[in-house]
């Protein structure tokens, strides 16, 4: 499997249908883009107003609001306590009916995140629903940092070490972590 | 013979002629019979000498001798005197020539001419020239004379003090035709008579005509050549302009009006006359028309007839000397063109009444005055002035069409030109027209007939847009004025161009400009809520700033049935009446915008929220005032709902309902809590605070749903004890009435009727709550009548727990009301008695000053001011900035503002400068840090 080409890690299993529906929905695309923009603007407003601790996100400077950068601070009492992680959000044109593509930009050592930053999280895939939003995704990811789903790991070693060897885990995790700002 | 020829060559090389084929006439002194050798006469060298072979016989030689002799006799007889034509004689009016010019016919000369013209032709050899050459010679003679003596007189010097007409007359129009006549005299008297005698009449006429036209053509060429072109054109133009101004009635507007009145009578008369005329042969029609014209002239103002005669005389004289059709026409065209513009500007500028008669008047003028003058002038310039050129009357007679120089089509063209000029005039006046709208409807009607082609329309747009930006869209014009003009513009242009294309194009810059104005929304909303009527001055401090027109318009639109304002921006695919947009429509052109004033204003901004918010603010202000009913507000709200939709105005509706409900709740609570101790004052819905009156104060409350109201003043201060007790009871009453709800008092809002019982007077005032509290604090129930109560600002601030600003505001207010007096700095006392002495005077002066100050600061309204609200907003934007800088890393100021503009719903209202200020504030607070121009969150 060519990871570099595969940019659809979040696509649902019935991806064929997906493609079709995307095709079908291209006709009123302009309308869609407008409503997507509007929705994202509202979400941004909500996010700015709520000021939930440890999470934030903001659109990139490309001007169409379809790409965001998010920041998560590692929750207390976890391996990631005090570390900050950057994420990229890229929203499809039919958002919120399809989930955004979310990737970790900061290198992270985590059972459900692979070395390219792809995330294995059900709500970003088949469990996506239009009621989720950027904030809920960020919160889910934040809690994922503390409670990984070791049953379906993308990083087997991490999943194994998570419970077995906390010291080694922490060492590997810190070795991998790099603050993006300092790069 | 060869010898002779070569001699002649030598001779002419030594004494060159100006024109080698002609010679000067033989001097009189030369004896006619003196020449000995054939062909040696001085005047004989004009033709090619016969060739050797031809001239071999002696008869040819004899012929030559005779010919030469005849030639000599004729030329010396015909030659012009070597002196100028004396003009003095002309001034007498009788054209008497000096004797030198008046030739008596001499038989031998006539004989010679006849020989030259005719007898010679009969000669067998026929190798010599005939009479044509005599005419040629004469023309040459005339030319020489003209150049030598007449031309110097025609210099048309402008520096003379004489008016142009005089110059023209003296220097050109009198001498030239007269000279022509003088020149022509011998020609017709001798040569033509000779011709007539010799030929049959028909042949002679042809011969004469040819000779005459040749003579004239040549003479005209000389005259034209000898004119100083520029001077001639200028002077002629000046003359024509002057006379034309008189004839066409451009001189004065009154004049034109009078004539307009006269004309109406004339026309009736004319019609009767015309009916009679038509019965006759149409050819005589012109005759009739001319007679009518005579009648016509009788009615014209003095001077016109004379001017007309003068002009026509000029025309005729010009034509006589051949200047008419060549130069005259061109100058005439220029002058008439100028006169047309001038007439239109002078006559119709500023005449905007509706219904407009301007176009009709212009057309009449074009036909009756302008057209007539042009035709008459061109008539003069035409070659055969005997045949009159008719205009229009014969238009129906087709067989005559071809003969007419001017057809109905020409008149049409002139009318069109006139309308075009009028259009230009109106466009140049358009701004004033729009400003004066309603009384200037006629002008728009005029314009309507002009703006029929894309060119004129785009000209209108271009010209008017530049006027607008120059005269209206600048900081000197108040928003109200701009809106006013815009409203007039909408109305005027919807009449001018019902499709709305012009309006759409013209209004773009205005709309763009209005969008940038900060107070546009405020003015519009205030206008919508204004009371159309006299109440306005009472309700708003600055009545002049309110566009009452909008309120009227809102009502009107409603009466009209409130058309559907559902501009979703989509095409209605089911619309069977759909037509393509007009060709000159701009992009995003929408027809619905056309005439709907309110709609146009509301659509200024992309979102209606701006209006709704402003509307809410003003509503809030109004509703908190003590007004028994809010009929007007309710009505406006209903009307606006049609435009904004129910949802948008929900908050306003809640506000309105709050206030109305409060009234009911208030009654109930007061009944429950036995608050209405004094029934007499029940009708006054405000807190009564009358410290020294026997009855207890009354309290009425308005219960507001906080969420739906715009931000309110939330300053708190200690209200007087009596009031706070009442408040508590009221609160209890409310909580029993509406369970699980709580009252939060906003002491800063509300009104109080205060009755102050001072020693010598009772003061009753309607005041703000804080003002009441402050004055209450000056009451000391324990103090005896005699002790003076003094309070300092400091004391009051602490005692009332009130902001210093409010305290000072209240103190100034009471000083202004002559209740308090500032005894020393920041210390006030109650003015129990109004002194009559000098201190009283001083007090009054202070009071007047204070009153003015209080007035100025009374802008403290119930709602938070704009700036405060904006600072509040800045806190929201701070969240955005934090989010942005956290996620996107350090950013420069420009980047931040760009992102904010993109990300904040409804746009970012602050300027770069304001943001910079705010950010530096945050840097000072230690929340941000700056490095290399980039802002960064400080951890």
PDB file of N, CA, C and O in Angstrom, chain A residues 41 44-45 48-49 51 56-61 63-65 69-71 86, chain B residues 876 879-881 883-884 886-889 891 898-900 902-906:
ATOM      1  N   UNK A  41     -17.092  29.176   9.337  1.00  0.00           N
ATOM      2  CA  UNK A  41     -16.993  30.461  10.018  1.00  0.00           C
ATOM      3  C   UNK A  41     -17.725  30.401  11.367  1.00  0.00           C
ATOM      4  O   UNK A  41     -17.230  30.890  12.376  1.00  0.00           O
ATOM      5  N   UNK A  44     -15.733  28.432  13.769  1.00  0.00           N
ATOM      6  CA  UNK A  44     -14.597  29.200  14.268  1.00  0.00           C
ATOM      7  C   UNK A  44     -15.059  30.142  15.376  1.00  0.00           C
ATOM      8  O   UNK A  44     -14.428  30.245  16.432  1.00  0.00           O
ATOM      9  N   UNK A  45     -16.191  30.773  15.110  1.00  0.00           N
ATOM     10  CA  UNK A  45     -16.733  31.699  16.099  1.00  0.00           C
ATOM     11  C   UNK A  45     -17.002  30.971  17.409  1.00  0.00           C
ATOM     12  O   UNK A  45     -16.615  31.435  18.483  1.00  0.00           O
ATOM     13  N   UNK A  48     -13.828  30.133  19.148  1.00  0.00           N
ATOM     14  CA  UNK A  48     -13.201  31.298  19.754  1.00  0.00           C
ATOM     15  C   UNK A  48     -13.925  31.708  21.032  1.00  0.00           C
ATOM     16  O   UNK A  48     -13.326  32.155  21.996  1.00  0.00           O
ATOM     17  N   UNK A  49     -15.244  31.538  21.011  1.00  0.00           N
ATOM     18  CA  UNK A  49     -16.025  31.972  22.156  1.00  0.00           C
ATOM     19  C   UNK A  49     -15.924  30.995  23.321  1.00  0.00           C
ATOM     20  O   UNK A  49     -15.997  31.378  24.480  1.00  0.00           O
ATOM     21  N   UNK A  51     -13.485  28.911  24.270  1.00  0.00           N
ATOM     22  CA  UNK A  51     -12.167  28.856  24.907  1.00  0.00           C
ATOM     23  C   UNK A  51     -11.995  27.640  25.817  1.00  0.00           C
ATOM     24  O   UNK A  51     -11.754  27.750  27.010  1.00  0.00           O
ATOM     25  N   UNK A  56      -7.126  24.475  20.409  1.00  0.00           N
ATOM     26  CA  UNK A  56      -7.488  25.650  19.612  1.00  0.00           C
ATOM     27  C   UNK A  56      -7.217  25.318  18.160  1.00  0.00           C
ATOM     28  O   UNK A  56      -6.503  24.358  17.845  1.00  0.00           O
ATOM     29  N   UNK A  57      -7.793  26.110  17.319  1.00  0.00           N
ATOM     30  CA  UNK A  57      -7.606  25.904  15.879  1.00  0.00           C
ATOM     31  C   UNK A  57      -7.881  27.208  15.178  1.00  0.00           C
ATOM     32  O   UNK A  57      -8.612  28.049  15.682  1.00  0.00           O
ATOM     33  N   UNK A  58      -7.287  27.345  14.005  1.00  0.00           N
ATOM     34  CA  UNK A  58      -7.520  28.569  13.238  1.00  0.00           C
ATOM     35  C   UNK A  58      -7.264  28.296  11.763  1.00  0.00           C
ATOM     36  O   UNK A  58      -6.413  27.478  11.425  1.00  0.00           O
ATOM     37  N   UNK A  59      -8.000  28.973  10.911  1.00  0.00           N
ATOM     38  CA  UNK A  59      -7.808  28.738   9.470  1.00  0.00           C
ATOM     39  C   UNK A  59      -6.427  29.178   9.020  1.00  0.00           C
ATOM     40  O   UNK A  59      -5.842  30.091   9.574  1.00  0.00           O
ATOM     41  N   UNK A  60      -5.954  28.513   7.962  1.00  0.00           N
ATOM     42  CA  UNK A  60      -4.691  28.909   7.376  1.00  0.00           C
ATOM     43  C   UNK A  60      -4.901  30.147   6.527  1.00  0.00           C
ATOM     44  O   UNK A  60      -6.018  30.516   6.188  1.00  0.00           O
ATOM     45  N   UNK A  61      -3.792  30.724   6.141  1.00  0.00           N
ATOM     46  CA  UNK A  61      -3.865  31.998   5.438  1.00  0.00           C
ATOM     47  C   UNK A  61      -4.157  31.843   3.952  1.00  0.00           C
ATOM     48  O   UNK A  61      -3.943  32.772   3.186  1.00  0.00           O
ATOM     49  N   UNK A  63      -6.989  31.610   2.618  1.00  0.00           N
ATOM     50  CA  UNK A  63      -8.125  32.433   2.233  1.00  0.00           C
ATOM     51  C   UNK A  63      -9.433  31.717   1.972  1.00  0.00           C
ATOM     52  O   UNK A  63     -10.437  32.367   1.783  1.00  0.00           O
ATOM     53  N   UNK A  64      -9.465  30.393   1.942  1.00  0.00           N
ATOM     54  CA  UNK A  64     -10.766  29.806   1.666  1.00  0.00           C
ATOM     55  C   UNK A  64     -11.350  29.039   2.853  1.00  0.00           C
ATOM     56  O   UNK A  64     -12.381  28.377   2.723  1.00  0.00           O
ATOM     57  N   UNK A  65     -10.677  29.126   3.969  1.00  0.00           N
ATOM     58  CA  UNK A  65     -11.178  28.526   5.218  1.00  0.00           C
ATOM     59  C   UNK A  65     -11.239  27.012   5.193  1.00  0.00           C
ATOM     60  O   UNK A  65     -11.699  26.399   6.139  1.00  0.00           O
ATOM     61  N   UNK A  69      -5.276  24.917  10.943  1.00  0.00           N
ATOM     62  CA  UNK A  69      -4.263  24.319  11.794  1.00  0.00           C
ATOM     63  C   UNK A  69      -4.824  24.281  13.204  1.00  0.00           C
ATOM     64  O   UNK A  69      -5.423  25.257  13.662  1.00  0.00           O
ATOM     65  N   UNK A  70      -4.662  23.129  13.835  1.00  0.00           N
ATOM     66  CA  UNK A  70      -5.152  22.995  15.198  1.00  0.00           C
ATOM     67  C   UNK A  70      -3.997  22.779  16.155  1.00  0.00           C
ATOM     68  O   UNK A  70      -2.901  22.397  15.742  1.00  0.00           O
ATOM     69  N   UNK A  71      -4.253  23.054  17.413  1.00  0.00           N
ATOM     70  CA  UNK A  71      -3.232  22.834  18.435  1.00  0.00           C
ATOM     71  C   UNK A  71      -3.874  22.115  19.614  1.00  0.00           C
ATOM     72  O   UNK A  71      -4.952  22.520  20.072  1.00  0.00           O
ATOM     73  N   UNK A  86       0.633  20.032  16.874  1.00  0.00           N
ATOM     74  CA  UNK A  86      -0.053  20.750  15.791  1.00  0.00           C
ATOM     75  C   UNK A  86      -0.717  19.725  14.880  1.00  0.00           C
ATOM     76  O   UNK A  86      -0.167  18.647  14.627  1.00  0.00           O
TER      77      UNK A  86
ATOM     78  N   UNK B 876     -13.611  39.922  21.864  1.00  0.00           N
ATOM     79  CA  UNK B 876     -13.929  38.769  21.032  1.00  0.00           C
ATOM     80  C   UNK B 876     -12.814  38.548  20.022  1.00  0.00           C
ATOM     81  O   UNK B 876     -12.325  37.431  19.835  1.00  0.00           O
ATOM     82  N   UNK B 879      -9.770  36.768  21.145  1.00  0.00           N
ATOM     83  CA  UNK B 879      -9.824  35.308  21.082  1.00  0.00           C
ATOM     84  C   UNK B 879      -9.353  34.826  19.710  1.00  0.00           C
ATOM     85  O   UNK B 879      -8.587  33.880  19.590  1.00  0.00           O
ATOM     86  N   UNK B 880      -9.832  35.520  18.712  1.00  0.00           N
ATOM     87  CA  UNK B 880      -9.418  35.144  17.354  1.00  0.00           C
ATOM     88  C   UNK B 880      -7.911  35.281  17.197  1.00  0.00           C
ATOM     89  O   UNK B 880      -7.249  34.420  16.625  1.00  0.00           O
ATOM     90  N   UNK B 881      -7.422  36.401  17.721  1.00  0.00           N
ATOM     91  CA  UNK B 881      -5.995  36.648  17.547  1.00  0.00           C
ATOM     92  C   UNK B 881      -5.185  35.583  18.271  1.00  0.00           C
ATOM     93  O   UNK B 881      -4.206  35.043  17.737  1.00  0.00           O
ATOM     94  N   UNK B 883      -6.157  32.558  18.970  1.00  0.00           N
ATOM     95  CA  UNK B 883      -6.290  31.326  18.204  1.00  0.00           C
ATOM     96  C   UNK B 883      -5.390  31.322  16.997  1.00  0.00           C
ATOM     97  O   UNK B 883      -4.710  30.335  16.692  1.00  0.00           O
ATOM     98  N   UNK B 884      -5.355  32.448  16.357  1.00  0.00           N
ATOM     99  CA  UNK B 884      -4.560  32.544  15.144  1.00  0.00           C
ATOM    100  C   UNK B 884      -3.082  32.389  15.434  1.00  0.00           C
ATOM    101  O   UNK B 884      -2.380  31.593  14.809  1.00  0.00           O
ATOM    102  N   UNK B 886      -1.677  31.160  18.049  1.00  0.00           N
ATOM    103  CA  UNK B 886      -1.344  29.850  18.616  1.00  0.00           C
ATOM    104  C   UNK B 886      -1.134  28.836  17.498  1.00  0.00           C
ATOM    105  O   UNK B 886      -0.185  28.052  17.508  1.00  0.00           O
ATOM    106  N   UNK B 887      -2.021  28.873  16.531  1.00  0.00           N
ATOM    107  CA  UNK B 887      -1.994  27.825  15.532  1.00  0.00           C
ATOM    108  C   UNK B 887      -1.104  28.140  14.350  1.00  0.00           C
ATOM    109  O   UNK B 887      -0.491  27.253  13.778  1.00  0.00           O
ATOM    110  N   UNK B 888      -1.085  29.403  13.977  1.00  0.00           N
ATOM    111  CA  UNK B 888      -0.337  29.736  12.771  1.00  0.00           C
ATOM    112  C   UNK B 888       1.047  30.274  13.090  1.00  0.00           C
ATOM    113  O   UNK B 888       1.783  30.620  12.174  1.00  0.00           O
ATOM    114  N   UNK B 889       1.364  30.353  14.364  1.00  0.00           N
ATOM    115  CA  UNK B 889       2.673  30.865  14.714  1.00  0.00           C
ATOM    116  C   UNK B 889       2.711  32.376  14.640  1.00  0.00           C
ATOM    117  O   UNK B 889       1.681  33.032  14.456  1.00  0.00           O
ATOM    118  N   UNK B 891       2.983  36.145  13.554  1.00  0.00           N
ATOM    119  CA  UNK B 891       2.491  36.772  12.328  1.00  0.00           C
ATOM    120  C   UNK B 891       2.706  38.272  12.395  1.00  0.00           C
ATOM    121  O   UNK B 891       2.654  38.869  13.466  1.00  0.00           O
ATOM    122  N   UNK B 898      -5.375  40.713   7.959  1.00  0.00           N
ATOM    123  CA  UNK B 898      -5.934  40.027   6.793  1.00  0.00           C
ATOM    124  C   UNK B 898      -6.733  38.800   7.212  1.00  0.00           C
ATOM    125  O   UNK B 898      -7.849  38.565   6.747  1.00  0.00           O
ATOM    126  N   UNK B 899      -6.119  38.050   8.135  1.00  0.00           N
ATOM    127  CA  UNK B 899      -6.796  36.840   8.590  1.00  0.00           C
ATOM    128  C   UNK B 899      -8.086  37.182   9.324  1.00  0.00           C
ATOM    129  O   UNK B 899      -9.095  36.497   9.170  1.00  0.00           O
ATOM    130  N   UNK B 900      -8.017  38.233  10.101  1.00  0.00           N
ATOM    131  CA  UNK B 900      -9.223  38.607  10.848  1.00  0.00           C
ATOM    132  C   UNK B 900     -10.343  38.987   9.887  1.00  0.00           C
ATOM    133  O   UNK B 900     -11.495  38.605  10.075  1.00  0.00           O
ATOM    134  N   UNK B 902     -10.833  37.882   7.083  1.00  0.00           N
ATOM    135  CA  UNK B 902     -11.370  36.688   6.451  1.00  0.00           C
ATOM    136  C   UNK B 902     -12.184  35.857   7.430  1.00  0.00           C
ATOM    137  O   UNK B 902     -13.268  35.362   7.108  1.00  0.00           O
ATOM    138  N   UNK B 903     -11.651  35.746   8.621  1.00  0.00           N
ATOM    139  CA  UNK B 903     -12.218  34.743   9.522  1.00  0.00           C
ATOM    140  C   UNK B 903     -13.389  35.254  10.351  1.00  0.00           C
ATOM    141  O   UNK B 903     -14.287  34.486  10.673  1.00  0.00           O
ATOM    142  N   UNK B 904     -13.389  36.525  10.667  1.00  0.00           N
ATOM    143  CA  UNK B 904     -14.451  37.000  11.548  1.00  0.00           C
ATOM    144  C   UNK B 904     -15.742  37.159  10.756  1.00  0.00           C
ATOM    145  O   UNK B 904     -15.750  37.806   9.719  1.00  0.00           O
ATOM    146  N   UNK B 905     -16.802  36.564  11.242  1.00  0.00           N
ATOM    147  CA  UNK B 905     -18.063  36.710  10.523  1.00  0.00           C
ATOM    148  C   UNK B 905     -18.503  38.173  10.543  1.00  0.00           C
ATOM    149  O   UNK B 905     -18.474  38.828  11.585  1.00  0.00           O
ATOM    150  N   UNK B 906     -18.879  38.671   9.404  1.00  0.00           N
ATOM    151  CA  UNK B 906     -19.332  40.062   9.322  1.00  0.00           C
ATOM    152  C   UNK B 906     -18.190  41.037   9.147  1.00  0.00           C
ATOM    153  O   UNK B 906     -18.409  42.236   9.095  1.00  0.00           O
TER     154      UNK B 906
END
